[in-house]
């Protein structure tokens, strides 16, 4: 079943597939988009990596540039998609912070610190 949820803060709509019409749960990407405006940086990069999937949203100011999910069975693959997206959008990670909705391992965090100005956790 194809479903949609309005994302008012970016004047857009998130379209996604649900297993049935009765499913009221929204995908993780909706939560990423919900939390993205709370980041005070101009370059807003918010990610979530759960169950082998990377959820990524990137905005500049109030303009949404990217909102997508990618199959990423390991963190190296998740990093690949993050850097691919930043390269396509011509954003420099060295002057940007990346925010995470959920805790990532200290090893993964240190890996990101090599490229980003900072690595921040939004929840918990």
Short mmCIF file of N, CA, C and O in Angstrom, two decimals:
data_model
loop_
_atom_site.label_atom_id
_atom_site.label_comp_id
_atom_site.label_asym_id
_atom_site.label_seq_id
_atom_site.Cartn_x
_atom_site.Cartn_y
_atom_site.Cartn_z
N UNK A 1 0.85 -1.16 0.00
CA UNK A 1 0.00 0.00 0.00
C UNK A 1 0.90 1.24 0.00
O UNK A 1 1.82 1.34 0.80
N UNK A 2 0.65 2.18 -0.89
CA UNK A 2 1.39 3.43 -0.95
C UNK A 2 0.68 4.45 -0.06
O UNK A 2 -0.53 4.63 -0.16
N UNK A 3 1.45 5.08 0.82
CA UNK A 3 0.89 6.06 1.75
C UNK A 3 1.69 7.37 1.64
O UNK A 3 2.78 7.38 1.09
N UNK A 4 1.14 8.42 2.21
CA UNK A 4 1.82 9.72 2.19
C UNK A 4 1.54 10.47 3.48
O UNK A 4 0.47 10.32 4.08
N UNK A 5 2.53 11.25 3.90
CA UNK A 5 2.42 12.09 5.09
C UNK A 5 2.95 13.47 4.72
O UNK A 5 4.02 13.59 4.11
N UNK A 6 2.20 14.49 5.07
CA UNK A 6 2.63 15.86 4.80
C UNK A 6 3.77 16.24 5.73
O UNK A 6 3.75 15.93 6.91
N UNK A 7 4.78 16.92 5.18
CA UNK A 7 5.91 17.44 5.95
C UNK A 7 5.84 18.96 5.81
O UNK A 7 6.45 19.55 4.93
N UNK A 8 5.03 19.58 6.66
CA UNK A 8 4.71 21.01 6.51
C UNK A 8 5.92 21.93 6.58
O UNK A 8 5.98 22.91 5.84
N UNK A 9 6.86 21.64 7.46
CA UNK A 9 7.99 22.56 7.63
C UNK A 9 8.82 22.71 6.36
O UNK A 9 9.52 23.68 6.19
N UNK A 10 8.72 21.74 5.45
CA UNK A 10 9.45 21.83 4.18
C UNK A 10 8.50 21.87 2.98
O UNK A 10 8.94 21.68 1.85
N UNK A 11 7.22 22.12 3.25
CA UNK A 11 6.23 22.23 2.18
C UNK A 11 6.37 21.07 1.20
O UNK A 11 6.48 21.26 -0.01
N UNK A 12 6.39 19.84 1.76
CA UNK A 12 6.58 18.66 0.93
C UNK A 12 5.74 17.51 1.47
O UNK A 12 5.08 17.63 2.49
N UNK A 13 5.81 16.41 0.76
CA UNK A 13 5.06 15.21 1.13
C UNK A 13 6.02 14.03 1.10
O UNK A 13 6.78 13.85 0.14
N UNK A 14 5.98 13.21 2.15
CA UNK A 14 6.76 11.99 2.20
C UNK A 14 5.87 10.85 1.72
O UNK A 14 4.83 10.57 2.30
N UNK A 15 6.27 10.22 0.63
CA UNK A 15 5.53 9.09 0.07
C UNK A 15 6.31 7.83 0.40
O UNK A 15 7.53 7.77 0.22
N UNK A 16 5.60 6.79 0.91
CA UNK A 16 6.28 5.56 1.32
C UNK A 16 5.36 4.36 1.14
O UNK A 16 4.15 4.50 0.97
N UNK A 17 5.95 3.19 1.17
CA UNK A 17 5.19 1.94 1.07
C UNK A 17 4.96 1.39 2.46
O UNK A 17 5.87 1.34 3.29
N UNK A 18 3.72 0.97 2.72
CA UNK A 18 3.35 0.36 4.00
C UNK A 18 2.85 -1.05 3.73
O UNK A 18 2.28 -1.32 2.66
N UNK A 19 3.02 -1.97 4.69
CA UNK A 19 2.60 -3.35 4.44
C UNK A 19 1.10 -3.53 4.28
O UNK A 19 0.66 -4.46 3.62
N UNK A 20 0.30 -2.62 4.87
CA UNK A 20 -1.16 -2.72 4.71
C UNK A 20 -1.80 -1.37 4.96
O UNK A 20 -1.16 -0.45 5.47
N UNK A 21 -3.06 -1.26 4.62
CA UNK A 21 -3.79 0.00 4.80
C UNK A 21 -3.95 0.35 6.27
O UNK A 21 -4.03 1.52 6.64
N UNK A 22 -4.00 -0.64 7.13
CA UNK A 22 -4.22 -0.41 8.56
C UNK A 22 -2.99 0.12 9.29
O UNK A 22 -3.10 0.58 10.42
N UNK A 23 -1.83 0.02 8.68
CA UNK A 23 -0.60 0.44 9.35
C UNK A 23 -0.61 1.95 9.60
O UNK A 23 -0.70 2.73 8.67
N UNK A 24 -0.51 2.31 10.86
CA UNK A 24 -0.50 3.74 11.22
C UNK A 24 0.90 4.26 11.48
O UNK A 24 1.11 5.45 11.60
N UNK A 25 1.85 3.35 11.59
CA UNK A 25 3.22 3.75 11.84
C UNK A 25 3.78 4.48 10.62
O UNK A 25 3.50 4.12 9.49
N UNK A 26 4.56 5.50 10.89
CA UNK A 26 5.24 6.22 9.81
C UNK A 26 6.69 5.73 9.77
O UNK A 26 7.22 5.25 10.76
N UNK A 27 7.35 5.86 8.62
CA UNK A 27 8.73 5.38 8.52
C UNK A 27 9.69 6.26 9.31
O UNK A 27 9.39 7.41 9.65
N UNK A 28 10.85 5.71 9.60
CA UNK A 28 11.88 6.43 10.34
C UNK A 28 12.22 7.75 9.66
O UNK A 28 12.53 8.75 10.33
N UNK A 29 12.17 7.80 8.35
CA UNK A 29 12.50 9.04 7.64
C UNK A 29 11.58 10.19 8.05
O UNK A 29 12.00 11.34 8.08
N UNK A 30 10.34 9.90 8.40
CA UNK A 30 9.43 10.95 8.86
C UNK A 30 9.96 11.58 10.15
O UNK A 30 9.93 12.80 10.32
N UNK A 31 10.48 10.76 11.07
CA UNK A 31 11.04 11.28 12.32
C UNK A 31 12.30 12.09 12.07
O UNK A 31 12.55 13.10 12.72
N UNK A 32 13.09 11.66 11.09
CA UNK A 32 14.29 12.42 10.72
C UNK A 32 13.86 13.80 10.20
O UNK A 32 14.42 14.83 10.61
N UNK A 33 12.86 13.84 9.34
CA UNK A 33 12.37 15.12 8.81
C UNK A 33 11.73 15.97 9.90
O UNK A 33 11.86 17.20 9.89
N UNK A 34 11.06 15.34 10.83
CA UNK A 34 10.43 16.07 11.95
C UNK A 34 11.50 16.76 12.81
O UNK A 34 11.32 17.90 13.24
N UNK A 35 12.63 16.08 13.03
CA UNK A 35 13.67 16.61 13.92
C UNK A 35 14.66 17.53 13.21
O UNK A 35 15.37 18.29 13.86
N UNK A 36 14.71 17.49 11.90
CA UNK A 36 15.69 18.28 11.13
C UNK A 36 15.62 19.79 11.41
O UNK A 36 16.66 20.42 11.60
N UNK A 37 14.44 20.41 11.48
CA UNK A 37 14.40 21.86 11.72
C UNK A 37 14.96 22.28 13.09
O UNK A 37 15.32 23.43 13.28
N UNK A 38 15.07 21.35 14.02
CA UNK A 38 15.61 21.66 15.34
C UNK A 38 17.12 21.88 15.34
O UNK A 38 17.68 22.39 16.32
N UNK A 39 17.78 21.52 14.27
CA UNK A 39 19.22 21.74 14.16
C UNK A 39 19.45 23.20 13.80
O UNK A 39 18.86 23.73 12.86
N UNK A 40 20.31 23.87 14.55
CA UNK A 40 20.51 25.31 14.38
C UNK A 40 21.52 25.66 13.29
O UNK A 40 21.58 26.80 12.86
N UNK A 41 22.30 24.71 12.82
CA UNK A 41 23.31 24.97 11.78
C UNK A 41 22.63 25.34 10.47
O UNK A 41 21.48 24.97 10.22
N UNK A 42 23.36 26.04 9.60
CA UNK A 42 22.83 26.35 8.28
C UNK A 42 22.76 25.08 7.44
O UNK A 42 21.75 24.79 6.81
N UNK A 43 23.87 24.31 7.41
CA UNK A 43 23.86 23.00 6.76
C UNK A 43 23.35 22.00 7.79
O UNK A 43 24.02 21.69 8.77
N UNK A 44 22.16 21.49 7.56
CA UNK A 44 21.53 20.55 8.49
C UNK A 44 21.66 19.14 7.90
O UNK A 44 21.13 18.87 6.83
N UNK A 45 22.37 18.28 8.62
CA UNK A 45 22.55 16.89 8.18
C UNK A 45 22.11 16.01 9.34
O UNK A 45 22.70 16.04 10.41
N UNK A 46 21.05 15.24 9.11
CA UNK A 46 20.51 14.38 10.16
C UNK A 46 20.35 12.97 9.60
O UNK A 46 19.79 12.80 8.51
N UNK A 47 20.84 12.00 10.36
CA UNK A 47 20.81 10.61 9.90
C UNK A 47 20.31 9.70 11.01
O UNK A 47 20.36 10.04 12.19
N UNK A 48 19.86 8.55 10.58
CA UNK A 48 19.47 7.48 11.49
C UNK A 48 19.84 6.18 10.79
O UNK A 48 19.55 6.01 9.61
N UNK A 49 20.49 5.27 11.50
CA UNK A 49 20.89 3.99 10.92
C UNK A 49 20.28 2.90 11.76
O UNK A 49 20.66 2.70 12.92
N UNK A 50 19.26 2.24 11.20
CA UNK A 50 18.52 1.22 11.94
C UNK A 50 18.24 0.03 11.04
O UNK A 50 17.85 0.22 9.88
N UNK A 51 18.44 -1.16 11.60
CA UNK A 51 18.06 -2.40 10.92
C UNK A 51 18.57 -2.48 9.48
O UNK A 51 17.84 -2.84 8.56
N UNK A 52 19.84 -2.08 9.29
CA UNK A 52 20.45 -2.19 7.97
C UNK A 52 20.00 -1.16 6.97
O UNK A 52 20.14 -1.35 5.76
N UNK A 53 19.48 -0.05 7.45
CA UNK A 53 19.01 1.01 6.56
C UNK A 53 19.45 2.37 7.09
O UNK A 53 19.35 2.64 8.29
N UNK A 54 19.96 3.21 6.20
CA UNK A 54 20.33 4.58 6.53
C UNK A 54 19.19 5.50 6.12
O UNK A 54 18.71 5.42 4.98
N UNK A 55 18.76 6.34 7.03
CA UNK A 55 17.74 7.38 6.75
C UNK A 55 18.48 8.70 6.83
O UNK A 55 19.11 9.00 7.85
N UNK A 56 18.41 9.49 5.78
CA UNK A 56 19.23 10.69 5.69
C UNK A 56 18.40 11.86 5.16
O UNK A 56 17.69 11.73 4.17
N UNK A 57 18.52 12.99 5.85
CA UNK A 57 17.90 14.24 5.38
C UNK A 57 18.94 15.34 5.47
O UNK A 57 19.69 15.43 6.45
N UNK A 58 18.98 16.17 4.45
CA UNK A 58 19.93 17.28 4.39
C UNK A 58 19.17 18.53 3.96
O UNK A 58 18.38 18.50 3.01
N UNK A 59 19.42 19.62 4.68
CA UNK A 59 18.79 20.90 4.35
C UNK A 59 19.83 22.01 4.47
O UNK A 59 20.82 21.87 5.18
N UNK A 60 19.58 23.09 3.77
CA UNK A 60 20.35 24.32 3.93
C UNK A 60 19.35 25.39 4.32
O UNK A 60 18.40 25.64 3.58
N UNK A 61 19.57 25.99 5.48
CA UNK A 61 18.60 26.96 5.97
C UNK A 61 17.25 26.29 6.11
O UNK A 61 17.12 25.25 6.75
N UNK A 62 16.24 26.85 5.46
CA UNK A 62 14.89 26.28 5.51
C UNK A 62 14.54 25.45 4.28
O UNK A 62 13.40 25.05 4.10
N UNK A 63 15.53 25.21 3.42
CA UNK A 63 15.27 24.47 2.19
C UNK A 63 15.74 23.03 2.27
O UNK A 63 16.92 22.76 2.53
N UNK A 64 14.85 22.10 2.06
CA UNK A 64 15.17 20.68 2.07
C UNK A 64 15.87 20.31 0.76
O UNK A 64 15.34 20.56 -0.32
N UNK A 65 17.05 19.72 0.87
CA UNK A 65 17.81 19.33 -0.32
C UNK A 65 17.68 17.84 -0.62
O UNK A 65 17.71 17.44 -1.78
N UNK A 66 17.58 17.02 0.43
CA UNK A 66 17.52 15.57 0.24
C UNK A 66 16.81 14.92 1.41
O UNK A 66 17.04 15.30 2.56
N UNK A 67 15.98 13.94 1.11
CA UNK A 67 15.37 13.08 2.13
C UNK A 67 15.21 11.72 1.48
O UNK A 67 14.44 11.57 0.53
N UNK A 68 15.97 10.73 1.98
CA UNK A 68 15.93 9.42 1.34
C UNK A 68 16.42 8.37 2.32
O UNK A 68 17.01 8.70 3.34
N UNK A 69 16.18 7.13 1.97
CA UNK A 69 16.73 6.02 2.75
C UNK A 69 17.52 5.12 1.81
O UNK A 69 17.22 5.05 0.61
N UNK A 70 18.51 4.45 2.37
CA UNK A 70 19.41 3.62 1.58
C UNK A 70 19.66 2.31 2.31
O UNK A 70 19.83 2.31 3.53
N UNK A 71 19.73 1.23 1.57
CA UNK A 71 20.09 -0.04 2.17
C UNK A 71 21.56 0.02 2.56
O UNK A 71 22.43 0.27 1.72
N UNK A 72 21.84 -0.17 3.85
CA UNK A 72 23.20 -0.07 4.36
C UNK A 72 23.41 -1.12 5.46
O UNK A 72 23.22 -0.85 6.63
N UNK A 73 23.79 -2.32 5.07
CA UNK A 73 23.92 -3.40 6.05
C UNK A 73 25.05 -3.19 7.06
O UNK A 73 25.03 -3.79 8.13
N UNK A 74 26.00 -2.32 6.73
CA UNK A 74 27.09 -2.02 7.66
C UNK A 74 27.35 -0.51 7.64
O UNK A 74 26.89 0.21 6.77
N UNK A 75 28.09 -0.06 8.65
CA UNK A 75 28.29 1.38 8.79
C UNK A 75 29.15 1.96 7.67
O UNK A 75 28.97 3.12 7.28
N UNK A 76 30.06 1.19 7.13
CA UNK A 76 30.88 1.67 6.01
C UNK A 76 29.99 2.02 4.82
O UNK A 76 30.20 3.04 4.15
N UNK A 77 28.99 1.20 4.57
CA UNK A 77 28.04 1.48 3.48
C UNK A 77 27.22 2.72 3.79
O UNK A 77 26.99 3.56 2.91
N UNK A 78 26.82 2.88 5.05
CA UNK A 78 26.09 4.09 5.45
C UNK A 78 26.94 5.33 5.21
O UNK A 78 26.46 6.33 4.66
N UNK A 79 28.22 5.26 5.58
CA UNK A 79 29.12 6.39 5.33
C UNK A 79 29.24 6.69 3.84
O UNK A 79 29.26 7.85 3.43
N UNK A 80 29.31 5.65 3.04
CA UNK A 80 29.39 5.83 1.59
C UNK A 80 28.23 6.68 1.08
O UNK A 80 28.42 7.64 0.34
N UNK A 81 27.01 6.34 1.50
CA UNK A 81 25.84 7.09 1.05
C UNK A 81 25.83 8.52 1.59
O UNK A 81 25.40 9.44 0.90
N UNK A 82 26.29 8.71 2.80
CA UNK A 82 26.37 10.06 3.36
C UNK A 82 27.31 10.92 2.52
O UNK A 82 26.96 12.03 2.11
N UNK A 83 28.50 10.40 2.25
CA UNK A 83 29.48 11.19 1.49
C UNK A 83 29.08 11.35 0.03
O UNK A 83 29.35 12.39 -0.57
N UNK A 84 28.41 10.36 -0.54
CA UNK A 84 27.91 10.49 -1.89
C UNK A 84 26.88 11.62 -1.97
O UNK A 84 26.93 12.46 -2.88
N UNK A 85 25.97 11.67 -1.01
CA UNK A 85 24.94 12.72 -0.99
C UNK A 85 25.59 14.09 -0.81
O UNK A 85 25.23 15.05 -1.50
N UNK A 86 26.53 14.20 0.12
CA UNK A 86 27.19 15.49 0.34
C UNK A 86 27.96 15.93 -0.89
O UNK A 86 27.94 17.12 -1.25
N UNK A 87 28.61 15.01 -1.58
CA UNK A 87 29.34 15.33 -2.80
C UNK A 87 28.38 15.82 -3.89
O UNK A 87 28.65 16.82 -4.56
N UNK A 88 27.26 15.12 -4.06
CA UNK A 88 26.28 15.52 -5.07
C UNK A 88 25.70 16.90 -4.79
O UNK A 88 25.40 17.65 -5.72
N UNK A 89 25.54 17.22 -3.50
CA UNK A 89 24.98 18.53 -3.12
C UNK A 89 26.06 19.59 -2.95
O UNK A 89 25.76 20.73 -2.61
N UNK A 90 27.31 19.21 -3.18
CA UNK A 90 28.46 20.10 -3.07
C UNK A 90 28.56 20.75 -1.69
O UNK A 90 28.78 21.95 -1.55
N UNK A 91 28.39 19.90 -0.65
CA UNK A 91 28.54 20.35 0.73
C UNK A 91 29.84 19.80 1.28
O UNK A 91 30.16 18.63 1.08
N UNK A 92 30.56 20.62 1.99
CA UNK A 92 31.84 20.23 2.56
C UNK A 92 31.64 19.70 3.98
O UNK A 92 31.27 20.46 4.87
N UNK A 93 31.91 18.41 4.23
CA UNK A 93 31.72 17.88 5.58
C UNK A 93 32.65 18.52 6.61
O UNK A 93 32.31 18.57 7.79
N UNK A 94 33.80 19.02 6.18
CA UNK A 94 34.76 19.61 7.13
C UNK A 94 34.22 20.84 7.84
O UNK A 94 34.69 21.19 8.91
N UNK A 95 33.24 21.51 7.24
CA UNK A 95 32.65 22.70 7.88
C UNK A 95 31.23 22.42 8.36
O UNK A 95 30.51 23.34 8.73
N UNK A 96 30.83 21.14 8.34
CA UNK A 96 29.48 20.76 8.73
C UNK A 96 29.50 19.79 9.91
O UNK A 96 30.46 19.05 10.09
N UNK A 97 28.42 19.78 10.64
CA UNK A 97 28.22 18.79 11.70
C UNK A 97 27.20 17.79 11.20
O UNK A 97 26.29 18.13 10.46
N UNK A 98 27.34 16.53 11.63
CA UNK A 98 26.34 15.53 11.32
C UNK A 98 25.66 15.14 12.62
O UNK A 98 26.30 14.97 13.65
N UNK A 99 24.35 15.07 12.57
CA UNK A 99 23.54 14.75 13.75
C UNK A 99 22.91 13.38 13.54
O UNK A 99 22.55 13.02 12.42
N UNK A 100 22.75 12.66 14.64
CA UNK A 100 22.16 11.32 14.62
C UNK A 100 20.96 11.27 15.53
O UNK A 100 21.00 11.81 16.64
N UNK A 101 19.91 10.62 15.10
CA UNK A 101 18.71 10.44 15.94
C UNK A 101 18.92 9.38 17.00
O UNK A 101 18.27 9.40 18.03
N UNK A 102 19.80 8.42 16.75
CA UNK A 102 20.04 7.33 17.68
C UNK A 102 21.55 7.18 17.89
O UNK A 102 22.34 7.56 17.04
N UNK A 103 21.88 6.60 19.00
CA UNK A 103 23.30 6.39 19.33
C UNK A 103 23.97 5.50 18.30
O UNK A 103 23.37 4.53 17.82
N UNK A 104 25.18 5.86 17.96
CA UNK A 104 26.02 5.02 17.11
C UNK A 104 27.21 4.60 17.96
O UNK A 104 27.51 5.23 18.98
N UNK A 105 27.92 3.58 17.54
CA UNK A 105 29.05 3.10 18.33
C UNK A 105 30.16 4.15 18.37
O UNK A 105 30.27 5.00 17.47
N UNK A 106 30.99 4.08 19.38
CA UNK A 106 32.09 5.04 19.50
C UNK A 106 33.06 4.87 18.34
O UNK A 106 33.65 5.85 17.87
N UNK A 107 33.21 3.65 17.83
CA UNK A 107 34.07 3.41 16.67
C UNK A 107 33.52 4.12 15.43
O UNK A 107 34.27 4.76 14.69
N UNK A 108 32.20 4.02 15.22
CA UNK A 108 31.58 4.70 14.08
C UNK A 108 31.64 6.21 14.23
O UNK A 108 31.88 6.94 13.27
N UNK A 109 31.46 6.67 15.46
CA UNK A 109 31.54 8.11 15.73
C UNK A 109 32.94 8.64 15.42
O UNK A 109 33.10 9.67 14.78
N UNK A 110 33.97 7.91 15.85
CA UNK A 110 35.35 8.34 15.59
C UNK A 110 35.66 8.33 14.09
O UNK A 110 36.38 9.20 13.60
N UNK A 111 35.09 7.38 13.37
CA UNK A 111 35.28 7.33 11.93
C UNK A 111 34.74 8.59 11.27
O UNK A 111 35.37 9.18 10.39
N UNK A 112 33.57 9.06 11.73
CA UNK A 112 32.97 10.28 11.17
C UNK A 112 33.73 11.54 11.57
O UNK A 112 33.78 12.50 10.80
N UNK A 113 34.32 11.54 12.77
CA UNK A 113 35.07 12.71 13.23
C UNK A 113 36.25 13.03 12.31
O UNK A 113 36.72 14.16 12.29
N UNK A 114 36.73 12.07 11.56
CA UNK A 114 37.84 12.32 10.63
C UNK A 114 37.42 13.25 9.50
O UNK A 114 38.26 13.86 8.85
N UNK A 115 36.10 13.34 9.24
CA UNK A 115 35.61 14.10 8.10
C UNK A 115 34.75 15.30 8.48
O UNK A 115 34.73 16.28 7.74
N UNK A 116 34.01 15.21 9.58
CA UNK A 116 33.07 16.25 9.95
C UNK A 116 33.62 17.15 11.05
O UNK A 116 34.44 16.71 11.87
N UNK A 117 33.12 18.37 11.09
CA UNK A 117 33.47 19.31 12.16
C UNK A 117 33.09 18.73 13.51
O UNK A 117 33.83 18.81 14.47
N UNK A 118 31.88 18.14 13.58
CA UNK A 118 31.46 17.47 14.81
C UNK A 118 30.41 16.40 14.51
O UNK A 118 29.78 16.43 13.45
N UNK A 119 30.26 15.50 15.45
CA UNK A 119 29.27 14.43 15.37
C UNK A 119 28.41 14.56 16.62
O UNK A 119 28.92 14.48 17.73
N UNK A 120 27.11 14.79 16.42
CA UNK A 120 26.21 15.09 17.55
C UNK A 120 25.08 14.08 17.61
O UNK A 120 24.64 13.57 16.59
N UNK A 121 24.59 13.84 18.82
CA UNK A 121 23.47 12.95 19.04
C UNK A 121 22.27 13.77 19.49
O UNK A 121 22.36 14.55 20.44
N UNK A 122 21.14 13.64 18.78
CA UNK A 122 19.93 14.39 19.15
C UNK A 122 19.16 13.75 20.29
O UNK A 122 18.64 14.45 21.14
N UNK A 123 19.05 12.43 20.27
CA UNK A 123 18.21 11.73 21.26
C UNK A 123 19.09 11.01 22.27
O UNK A 123 20.05 10.37 21.91
N UNK A 124 18.68 11.12 23.52
CA UNK A 124 19.23 10.32 24.61
C UNK A 124 20.66 10.48 24.85
O UNK A 124 21.35 9.91 25.54
#
